[in-house]
JSON list of C-alpha atoms in Angstrom, two decimals:
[
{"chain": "A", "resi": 1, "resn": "UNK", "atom": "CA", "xyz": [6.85, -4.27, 13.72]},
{"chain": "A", "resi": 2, "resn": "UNK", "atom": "CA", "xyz": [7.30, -3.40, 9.79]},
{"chain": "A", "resi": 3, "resn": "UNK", "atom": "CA", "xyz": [6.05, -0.42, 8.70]},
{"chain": "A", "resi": 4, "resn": "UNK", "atom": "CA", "xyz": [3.73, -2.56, 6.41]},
{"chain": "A", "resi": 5, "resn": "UNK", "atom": "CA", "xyz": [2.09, -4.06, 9.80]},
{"chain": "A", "resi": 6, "resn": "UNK", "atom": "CA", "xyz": [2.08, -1.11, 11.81]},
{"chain": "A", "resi": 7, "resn": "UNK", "atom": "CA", "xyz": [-0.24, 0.62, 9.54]},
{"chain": "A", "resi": 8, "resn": "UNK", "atom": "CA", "xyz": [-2.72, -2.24, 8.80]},
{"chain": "A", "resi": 9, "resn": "UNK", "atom": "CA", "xyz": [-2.46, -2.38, 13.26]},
{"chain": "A", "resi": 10, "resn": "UNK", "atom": "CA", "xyz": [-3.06, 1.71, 12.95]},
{"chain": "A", "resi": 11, "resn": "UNK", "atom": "CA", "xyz": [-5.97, 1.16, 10.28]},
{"chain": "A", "resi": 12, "resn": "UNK", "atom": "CA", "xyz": [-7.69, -1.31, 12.36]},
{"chain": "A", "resi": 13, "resn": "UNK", "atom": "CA", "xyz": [-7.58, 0.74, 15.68]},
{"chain": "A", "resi": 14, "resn": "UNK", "atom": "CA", "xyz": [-9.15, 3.86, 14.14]},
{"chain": "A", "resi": 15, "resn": "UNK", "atom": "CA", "xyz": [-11.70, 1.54, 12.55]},
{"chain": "A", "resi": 16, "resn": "UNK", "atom": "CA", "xyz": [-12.73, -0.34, 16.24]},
{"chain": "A", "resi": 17, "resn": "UNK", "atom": "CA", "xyz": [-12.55, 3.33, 17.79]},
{"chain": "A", "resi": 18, "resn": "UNK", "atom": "CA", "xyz": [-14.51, 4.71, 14.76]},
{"chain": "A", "resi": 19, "resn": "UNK", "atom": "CA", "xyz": [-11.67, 7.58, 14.70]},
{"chain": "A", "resi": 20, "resn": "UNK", "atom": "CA", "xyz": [-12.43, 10.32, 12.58]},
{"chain": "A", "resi": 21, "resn": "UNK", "atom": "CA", "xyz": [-8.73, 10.48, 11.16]},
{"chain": "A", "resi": 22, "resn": "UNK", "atom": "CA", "xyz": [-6.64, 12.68, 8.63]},
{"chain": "A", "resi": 23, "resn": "UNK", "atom": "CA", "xyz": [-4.56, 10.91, 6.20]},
{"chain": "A", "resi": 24, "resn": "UNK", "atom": "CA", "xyz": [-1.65, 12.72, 4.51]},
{"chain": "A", "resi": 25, "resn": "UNK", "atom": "CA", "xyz": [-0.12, 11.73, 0.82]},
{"chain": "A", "resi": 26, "resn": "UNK", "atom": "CA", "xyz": [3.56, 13.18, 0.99]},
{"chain": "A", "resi": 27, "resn": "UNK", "atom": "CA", "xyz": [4.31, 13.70, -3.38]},
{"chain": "A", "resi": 28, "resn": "UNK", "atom": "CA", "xyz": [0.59, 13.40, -4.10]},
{"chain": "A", "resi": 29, "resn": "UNK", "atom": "CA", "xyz": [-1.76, 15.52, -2.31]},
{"chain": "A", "resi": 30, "resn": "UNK", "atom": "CA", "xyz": [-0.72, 18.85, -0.40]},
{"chain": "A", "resi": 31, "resn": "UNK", "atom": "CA", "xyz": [-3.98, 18.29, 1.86]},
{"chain": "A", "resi": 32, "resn": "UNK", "atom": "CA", "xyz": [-4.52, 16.26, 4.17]},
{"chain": "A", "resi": 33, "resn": "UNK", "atom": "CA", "xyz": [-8.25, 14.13, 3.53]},
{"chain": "A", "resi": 34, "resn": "UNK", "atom": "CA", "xyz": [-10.53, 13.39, 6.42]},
{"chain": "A", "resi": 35, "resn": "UNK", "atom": "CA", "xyz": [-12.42, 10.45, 7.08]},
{"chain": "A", "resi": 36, "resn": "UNK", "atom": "CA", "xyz": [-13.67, 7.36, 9.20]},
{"chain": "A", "resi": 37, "resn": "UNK", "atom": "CA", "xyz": [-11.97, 3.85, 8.30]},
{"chain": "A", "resi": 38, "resn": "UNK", "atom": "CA", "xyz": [-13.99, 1.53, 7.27]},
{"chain": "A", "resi": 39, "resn": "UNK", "atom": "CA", "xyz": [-11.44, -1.34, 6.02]},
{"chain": "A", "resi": 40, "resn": "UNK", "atom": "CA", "xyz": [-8.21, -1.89, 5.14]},
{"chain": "A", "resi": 41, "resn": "UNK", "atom": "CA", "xyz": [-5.66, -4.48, 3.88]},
{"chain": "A", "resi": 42, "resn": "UNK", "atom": "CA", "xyz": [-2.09, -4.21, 3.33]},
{"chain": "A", "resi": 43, "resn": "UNK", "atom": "CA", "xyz": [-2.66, -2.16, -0.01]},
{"chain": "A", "resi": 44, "resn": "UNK", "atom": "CA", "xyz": [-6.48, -0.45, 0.45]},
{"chain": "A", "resi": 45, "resn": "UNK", "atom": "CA", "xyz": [-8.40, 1.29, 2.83]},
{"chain": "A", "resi": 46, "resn": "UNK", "atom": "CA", "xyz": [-12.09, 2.52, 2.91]},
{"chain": "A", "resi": 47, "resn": "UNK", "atom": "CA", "xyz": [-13.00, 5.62, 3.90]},
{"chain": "A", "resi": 48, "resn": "UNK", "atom": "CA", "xyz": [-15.69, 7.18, 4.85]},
{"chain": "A", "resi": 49, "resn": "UNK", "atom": "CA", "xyz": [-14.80, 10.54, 3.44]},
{"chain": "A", "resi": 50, "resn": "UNK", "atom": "CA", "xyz": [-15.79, 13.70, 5.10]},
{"chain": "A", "resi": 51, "resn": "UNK", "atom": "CA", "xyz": [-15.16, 17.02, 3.59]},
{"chain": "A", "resi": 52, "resn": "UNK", "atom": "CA", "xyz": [-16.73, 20.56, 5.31]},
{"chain": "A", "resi": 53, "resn": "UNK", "atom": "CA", "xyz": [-18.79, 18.42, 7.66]},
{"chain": "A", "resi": 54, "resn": "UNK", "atom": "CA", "xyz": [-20.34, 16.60, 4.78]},
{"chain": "A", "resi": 55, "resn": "UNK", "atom": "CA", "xyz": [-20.40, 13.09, 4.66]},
{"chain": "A", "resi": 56, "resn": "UNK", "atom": "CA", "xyz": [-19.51, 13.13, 0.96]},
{"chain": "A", "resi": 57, "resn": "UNK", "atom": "CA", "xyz": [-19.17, 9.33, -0.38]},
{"chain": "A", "resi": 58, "resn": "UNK", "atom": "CA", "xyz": [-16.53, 6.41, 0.00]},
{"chain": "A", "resi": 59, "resn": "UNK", "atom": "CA", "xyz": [-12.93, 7.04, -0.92]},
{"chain": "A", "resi": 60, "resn": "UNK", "atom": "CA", "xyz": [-10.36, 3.97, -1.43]},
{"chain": "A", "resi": 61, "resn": "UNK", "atom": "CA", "xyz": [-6.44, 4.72, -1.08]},
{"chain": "A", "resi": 62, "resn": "UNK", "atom": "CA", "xyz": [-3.64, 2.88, -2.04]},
{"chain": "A", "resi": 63, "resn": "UNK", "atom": "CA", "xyz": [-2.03, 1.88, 0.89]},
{"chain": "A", "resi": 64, "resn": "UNK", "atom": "CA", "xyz": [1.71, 2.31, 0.30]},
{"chain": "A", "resi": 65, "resn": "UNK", "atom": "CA", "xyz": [0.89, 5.89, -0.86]},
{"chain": "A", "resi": 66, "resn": "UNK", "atom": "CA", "xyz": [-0.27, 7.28, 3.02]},
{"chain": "A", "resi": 67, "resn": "UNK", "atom": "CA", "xyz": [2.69, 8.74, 4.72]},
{"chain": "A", "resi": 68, "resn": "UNK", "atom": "CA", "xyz": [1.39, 9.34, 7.85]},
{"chain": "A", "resi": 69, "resn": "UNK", "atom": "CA", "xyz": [-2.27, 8.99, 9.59]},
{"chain": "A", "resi": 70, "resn": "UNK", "atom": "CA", "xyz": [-3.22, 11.29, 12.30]},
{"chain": "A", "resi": 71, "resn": "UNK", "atom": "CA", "xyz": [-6.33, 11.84, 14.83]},
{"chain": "A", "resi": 72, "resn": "UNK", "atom": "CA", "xyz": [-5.32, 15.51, 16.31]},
{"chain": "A", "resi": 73, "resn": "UNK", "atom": "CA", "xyz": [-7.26, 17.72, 18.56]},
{"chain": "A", "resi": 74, "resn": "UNK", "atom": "CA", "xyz": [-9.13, 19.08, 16.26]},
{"chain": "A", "resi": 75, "resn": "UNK", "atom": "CA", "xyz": [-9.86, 15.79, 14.88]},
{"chain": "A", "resi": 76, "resn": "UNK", "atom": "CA", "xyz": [-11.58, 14.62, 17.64]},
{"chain": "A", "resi": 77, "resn": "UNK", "atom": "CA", "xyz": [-13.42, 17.61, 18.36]},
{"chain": "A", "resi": 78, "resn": "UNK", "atom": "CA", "xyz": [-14.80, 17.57, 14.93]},
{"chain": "A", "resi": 79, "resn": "UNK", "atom": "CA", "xyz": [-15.79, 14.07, 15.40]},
{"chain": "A", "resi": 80, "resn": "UNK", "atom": "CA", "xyz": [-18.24, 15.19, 18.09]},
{"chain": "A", "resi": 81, "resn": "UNK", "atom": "CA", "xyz": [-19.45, 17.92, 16.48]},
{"chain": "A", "resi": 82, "resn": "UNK", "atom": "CA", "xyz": [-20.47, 15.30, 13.26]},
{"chain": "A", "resi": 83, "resn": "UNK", "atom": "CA", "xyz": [-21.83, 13.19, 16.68]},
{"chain": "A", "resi": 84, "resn": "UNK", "atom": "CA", "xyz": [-24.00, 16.06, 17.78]},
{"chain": "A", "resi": 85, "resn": "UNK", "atom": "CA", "xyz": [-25.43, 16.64, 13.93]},
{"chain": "A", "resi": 86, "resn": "UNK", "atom": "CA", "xyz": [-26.29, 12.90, 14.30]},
{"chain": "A", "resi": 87, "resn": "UNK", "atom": "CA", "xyz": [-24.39, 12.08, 11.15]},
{"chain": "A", "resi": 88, "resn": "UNK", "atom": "CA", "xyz": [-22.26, 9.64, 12.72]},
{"chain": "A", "resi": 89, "resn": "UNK", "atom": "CA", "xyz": [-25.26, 7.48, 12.65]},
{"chain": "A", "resi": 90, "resn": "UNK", "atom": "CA", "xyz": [-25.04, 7.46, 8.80]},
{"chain": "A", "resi": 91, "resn": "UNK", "atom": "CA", "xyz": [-21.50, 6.38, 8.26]},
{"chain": "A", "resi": 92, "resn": "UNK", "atom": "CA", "xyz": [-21.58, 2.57, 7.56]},
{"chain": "A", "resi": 93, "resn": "UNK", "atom": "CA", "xyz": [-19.36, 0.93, 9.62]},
{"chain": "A", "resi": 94, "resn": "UNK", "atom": "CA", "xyz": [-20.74, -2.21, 9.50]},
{"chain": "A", "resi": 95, "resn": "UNK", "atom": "CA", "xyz": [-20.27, -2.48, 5.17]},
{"chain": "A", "resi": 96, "resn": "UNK", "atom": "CA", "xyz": [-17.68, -5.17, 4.09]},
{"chain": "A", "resi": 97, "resn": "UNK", "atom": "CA", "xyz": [-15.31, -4.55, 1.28]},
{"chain": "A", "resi": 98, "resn": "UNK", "atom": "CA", "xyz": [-13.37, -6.82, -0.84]},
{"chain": "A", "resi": 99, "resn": "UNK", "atom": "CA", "xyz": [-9.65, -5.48, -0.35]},
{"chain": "A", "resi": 100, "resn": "UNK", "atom": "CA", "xyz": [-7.31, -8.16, -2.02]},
{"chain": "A", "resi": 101, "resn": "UNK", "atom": "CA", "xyz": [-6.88, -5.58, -4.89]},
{"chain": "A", "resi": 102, "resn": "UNK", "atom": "CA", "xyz": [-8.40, -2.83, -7.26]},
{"chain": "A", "resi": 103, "resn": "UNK", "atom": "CA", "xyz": [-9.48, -5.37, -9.04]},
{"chain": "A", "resi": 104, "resn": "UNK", "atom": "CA", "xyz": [-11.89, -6.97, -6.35]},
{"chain": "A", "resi": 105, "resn": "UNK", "atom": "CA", "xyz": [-12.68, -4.46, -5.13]},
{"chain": "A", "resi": 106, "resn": "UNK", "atom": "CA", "xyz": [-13.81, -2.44, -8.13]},
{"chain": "A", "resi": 107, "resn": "UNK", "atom": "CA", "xyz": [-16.02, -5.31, -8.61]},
{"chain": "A", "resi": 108, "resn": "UNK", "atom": "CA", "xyz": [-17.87, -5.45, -5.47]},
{"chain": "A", "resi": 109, "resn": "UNK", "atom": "CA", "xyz": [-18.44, -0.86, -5.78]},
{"chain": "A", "resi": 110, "resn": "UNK", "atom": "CA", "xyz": [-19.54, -1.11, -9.54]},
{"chain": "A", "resi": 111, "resn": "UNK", "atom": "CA", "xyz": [-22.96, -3.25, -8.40]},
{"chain": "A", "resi": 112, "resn": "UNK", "atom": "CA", "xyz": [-24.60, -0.63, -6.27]},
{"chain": "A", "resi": 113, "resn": "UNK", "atom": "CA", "xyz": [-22.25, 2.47, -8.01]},
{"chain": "A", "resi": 114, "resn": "UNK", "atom": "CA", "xyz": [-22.75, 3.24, -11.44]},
{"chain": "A", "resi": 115, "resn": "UNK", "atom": "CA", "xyz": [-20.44, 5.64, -12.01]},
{"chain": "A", "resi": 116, "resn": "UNK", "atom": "CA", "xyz": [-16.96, 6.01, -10.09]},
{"chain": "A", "resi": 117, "resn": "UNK", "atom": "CA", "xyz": [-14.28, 8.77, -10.31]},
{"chain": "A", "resi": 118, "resn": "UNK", "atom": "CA", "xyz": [-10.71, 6.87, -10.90]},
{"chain": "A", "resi": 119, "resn": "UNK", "atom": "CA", "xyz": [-7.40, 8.26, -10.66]},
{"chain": "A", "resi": 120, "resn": "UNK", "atom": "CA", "xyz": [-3.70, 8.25, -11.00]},
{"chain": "A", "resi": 121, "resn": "UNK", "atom": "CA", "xyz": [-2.47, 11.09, -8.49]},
{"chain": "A", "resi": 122, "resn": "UNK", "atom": "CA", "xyz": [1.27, 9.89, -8.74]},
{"chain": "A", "resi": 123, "resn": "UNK", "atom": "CA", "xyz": [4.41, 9.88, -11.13]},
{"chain": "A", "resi": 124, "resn": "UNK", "atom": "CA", "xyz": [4.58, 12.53, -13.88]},
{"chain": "A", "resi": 125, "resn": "UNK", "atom": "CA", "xyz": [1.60, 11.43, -15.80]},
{"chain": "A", "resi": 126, "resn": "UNK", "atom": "CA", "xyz": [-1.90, 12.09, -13.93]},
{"chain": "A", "resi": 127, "resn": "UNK", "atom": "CA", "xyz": [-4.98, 11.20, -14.60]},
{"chain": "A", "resi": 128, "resn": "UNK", "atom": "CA", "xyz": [-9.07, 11.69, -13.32]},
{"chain": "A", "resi": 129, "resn": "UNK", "atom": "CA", "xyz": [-11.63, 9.85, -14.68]},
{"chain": "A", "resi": 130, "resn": "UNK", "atom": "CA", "xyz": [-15.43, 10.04, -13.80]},
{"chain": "A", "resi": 131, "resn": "UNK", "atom": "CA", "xyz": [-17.72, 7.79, -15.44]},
{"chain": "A", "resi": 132, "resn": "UNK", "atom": "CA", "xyz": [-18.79, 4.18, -15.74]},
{"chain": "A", "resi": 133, "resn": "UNK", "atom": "CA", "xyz": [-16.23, 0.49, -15.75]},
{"chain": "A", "resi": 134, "resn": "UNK", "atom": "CA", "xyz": [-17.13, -1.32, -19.07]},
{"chain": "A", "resi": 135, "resn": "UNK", "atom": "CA", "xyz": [-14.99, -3.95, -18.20]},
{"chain": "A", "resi": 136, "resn": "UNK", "atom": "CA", "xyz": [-12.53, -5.38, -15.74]},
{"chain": "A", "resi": 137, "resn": "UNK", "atom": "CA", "xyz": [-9.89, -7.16, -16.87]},
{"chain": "A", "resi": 138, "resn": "UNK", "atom": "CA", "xyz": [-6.47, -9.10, -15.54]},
{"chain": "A", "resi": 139, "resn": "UNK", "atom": "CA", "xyz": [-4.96, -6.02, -15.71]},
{"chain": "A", "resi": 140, "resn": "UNK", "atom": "CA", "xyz": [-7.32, -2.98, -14.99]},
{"chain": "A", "resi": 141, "resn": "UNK", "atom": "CA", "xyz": [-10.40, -1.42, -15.90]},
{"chain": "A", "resi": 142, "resn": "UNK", "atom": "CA", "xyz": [-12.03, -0.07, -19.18]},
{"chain": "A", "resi": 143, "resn": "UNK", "atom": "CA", "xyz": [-13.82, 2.89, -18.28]},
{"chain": "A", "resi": 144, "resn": "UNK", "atom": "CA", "xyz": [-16.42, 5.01, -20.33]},
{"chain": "A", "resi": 145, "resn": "UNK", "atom": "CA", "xyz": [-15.80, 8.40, -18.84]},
{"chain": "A", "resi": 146, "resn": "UNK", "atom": "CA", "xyz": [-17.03, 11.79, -19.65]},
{"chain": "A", "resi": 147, "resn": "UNK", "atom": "CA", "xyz": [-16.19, 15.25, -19.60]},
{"chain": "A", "resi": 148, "resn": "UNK", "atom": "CA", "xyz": [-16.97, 18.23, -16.94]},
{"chain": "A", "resi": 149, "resn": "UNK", "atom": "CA", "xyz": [-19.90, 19.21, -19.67]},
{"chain": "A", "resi": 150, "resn": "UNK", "atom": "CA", "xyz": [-21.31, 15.39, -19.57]},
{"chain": "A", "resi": 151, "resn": "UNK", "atom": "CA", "xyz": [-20.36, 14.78, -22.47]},
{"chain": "A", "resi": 152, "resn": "UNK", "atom": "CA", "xyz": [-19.25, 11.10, -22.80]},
{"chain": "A", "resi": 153, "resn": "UNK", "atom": "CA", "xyz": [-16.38, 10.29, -24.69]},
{"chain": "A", "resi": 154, "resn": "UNK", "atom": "CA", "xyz": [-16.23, 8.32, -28.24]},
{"chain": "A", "resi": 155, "resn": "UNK", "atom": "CA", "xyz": [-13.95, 5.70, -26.50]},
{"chain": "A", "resi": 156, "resn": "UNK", "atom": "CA", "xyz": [-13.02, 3.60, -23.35]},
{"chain": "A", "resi": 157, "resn": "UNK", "atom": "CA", "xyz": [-9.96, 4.12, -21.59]},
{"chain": "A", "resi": 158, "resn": "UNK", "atom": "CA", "xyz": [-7.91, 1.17, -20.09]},
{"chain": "A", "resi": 159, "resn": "UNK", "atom": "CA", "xyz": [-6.65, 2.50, -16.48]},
{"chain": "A", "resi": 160, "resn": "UNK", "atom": "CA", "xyz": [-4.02, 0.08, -15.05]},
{"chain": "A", "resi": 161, "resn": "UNK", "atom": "CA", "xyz": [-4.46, -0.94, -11.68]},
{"chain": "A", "resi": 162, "resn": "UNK", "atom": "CA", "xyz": [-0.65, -0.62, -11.02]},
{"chain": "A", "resi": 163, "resn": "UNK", "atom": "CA", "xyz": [-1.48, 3.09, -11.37]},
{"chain": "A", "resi": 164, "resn": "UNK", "atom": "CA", "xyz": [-4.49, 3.54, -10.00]},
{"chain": "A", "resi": 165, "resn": "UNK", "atom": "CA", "xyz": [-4.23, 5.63, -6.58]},
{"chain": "A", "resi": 166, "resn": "UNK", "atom": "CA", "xyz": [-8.02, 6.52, -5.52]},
{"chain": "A", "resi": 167, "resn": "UNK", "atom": "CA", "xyz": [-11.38, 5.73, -6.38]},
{"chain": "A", "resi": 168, "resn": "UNK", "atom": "CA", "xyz": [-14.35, 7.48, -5.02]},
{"chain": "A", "resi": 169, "resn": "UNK", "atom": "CA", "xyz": [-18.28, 6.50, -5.17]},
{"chain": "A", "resi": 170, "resn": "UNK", "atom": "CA", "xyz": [-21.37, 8.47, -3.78]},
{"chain": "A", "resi": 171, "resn": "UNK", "atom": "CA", "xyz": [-19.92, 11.62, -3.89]},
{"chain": "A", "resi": 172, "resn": "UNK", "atom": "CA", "xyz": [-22.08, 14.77, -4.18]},
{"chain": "A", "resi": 173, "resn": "UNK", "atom": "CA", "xyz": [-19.80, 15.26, -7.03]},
{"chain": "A", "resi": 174, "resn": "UNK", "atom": "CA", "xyz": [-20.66, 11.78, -8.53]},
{"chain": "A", "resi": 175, "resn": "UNK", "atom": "CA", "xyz": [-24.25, 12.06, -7.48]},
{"chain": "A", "resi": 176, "resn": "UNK", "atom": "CA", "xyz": [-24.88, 15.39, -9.04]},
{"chain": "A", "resi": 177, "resn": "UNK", "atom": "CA", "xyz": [-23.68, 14.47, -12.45]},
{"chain": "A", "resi": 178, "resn": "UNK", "atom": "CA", "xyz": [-25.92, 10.71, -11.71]},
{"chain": "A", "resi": 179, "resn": "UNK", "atom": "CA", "xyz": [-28.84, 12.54, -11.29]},
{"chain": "A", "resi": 180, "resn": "UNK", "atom": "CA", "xyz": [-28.17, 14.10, -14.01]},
{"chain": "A", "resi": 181, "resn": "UNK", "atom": "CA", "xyz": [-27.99, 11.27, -16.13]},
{"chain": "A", "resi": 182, "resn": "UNK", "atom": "CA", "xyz": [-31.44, 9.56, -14.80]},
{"chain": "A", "resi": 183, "resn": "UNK", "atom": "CA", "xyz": [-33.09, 12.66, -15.47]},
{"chain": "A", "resi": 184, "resn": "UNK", "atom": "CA", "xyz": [-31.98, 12.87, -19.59]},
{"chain": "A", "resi": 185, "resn": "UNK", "atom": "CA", "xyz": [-32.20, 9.18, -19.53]},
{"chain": "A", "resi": 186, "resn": "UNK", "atom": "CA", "xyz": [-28.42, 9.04, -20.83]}
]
């Protein structure tokens, strides 16, 4: 089976065994990041992201970037201990994602998620972005983003799809700096 096929195969299983798995990024992240699949395609998959115990948002990966996907030991014995807390119960298995591309599924996040953290995690040049899309094009997304201090930026920035290697919604991290927003009324 190509490699290609294996891991769509791999994705699915975890999904249908609602696996709490660790994914590793060999050249991009020295960590590995935890979570429950909740799609994939041959070039995205949905996670439920888990960080510290926390059920902290969804978090889409570029598919040909994951160099190996693992449910250890301790895996599976944190998966009952998130079972026990009752926050399995809150992980949304049963949401439907639009996976052709970024560009679909960017579409489908940005109706429910106002703002979105986007980033470029390989090759010499990287880039994070939190803010708002102000437009989706052929090619990738303008983005309104704004600095650690909330202060938005004068400009949009045009992030590529080509390079874009995670996207996260409904983080606390995201959240925090959304409630912040309602609250000034920016």
């Amino acid at each position: 089976m190509p490699r290609e096929d294996f891991r769509l195969h791999a994705f699915a299983q975890h999904q249908e065994h609602r696996d709490l798995v660790s994914i590793y990024r060999e050249g991009i992240d020295d960590h590995s990041i935890q979570g429950f699949v909740l799609a994939s395609s041959r070039k995205l998959v949905v996670l439920q992201y888990v960080y510290d115990f926390h059920l902290d948002g969804l978090m889409v990966l570029r598919v040909d970037d994951i160099s190996e996907v693992e449910v250890s030991a301790t895996s599976v014995f944190q998966k009952e201990l998130l079972v026990q807390e009752g926050l399995e119960d809150k992980v949304p298995f049963e949401s439907r994602f639009e996976l052709q591309n970024w560009r679909t599924l960017i579409s489908q996040l940005v109706k429910e998620h106002p703002l979105m953290i986007l980033e470029r995690e390989a090759g010499e040049e990287k880039d994070f972005a939190i803010g708002r899309v102000e437009a989706i094009t052929t090619t990738g997304v303008r983005f309104k983003h704004f600095s650690g201090a909330a202060t938005w930026a004068d400009s949009t920035v045009e992030l590529k799809y080509e390079n874009i290697t995670c996207c996260q919604v409904g983080s606390n991290y995201v959240n925090f700096y959304q409630r912040h927003f309602e609250r000034n009324s920016l």
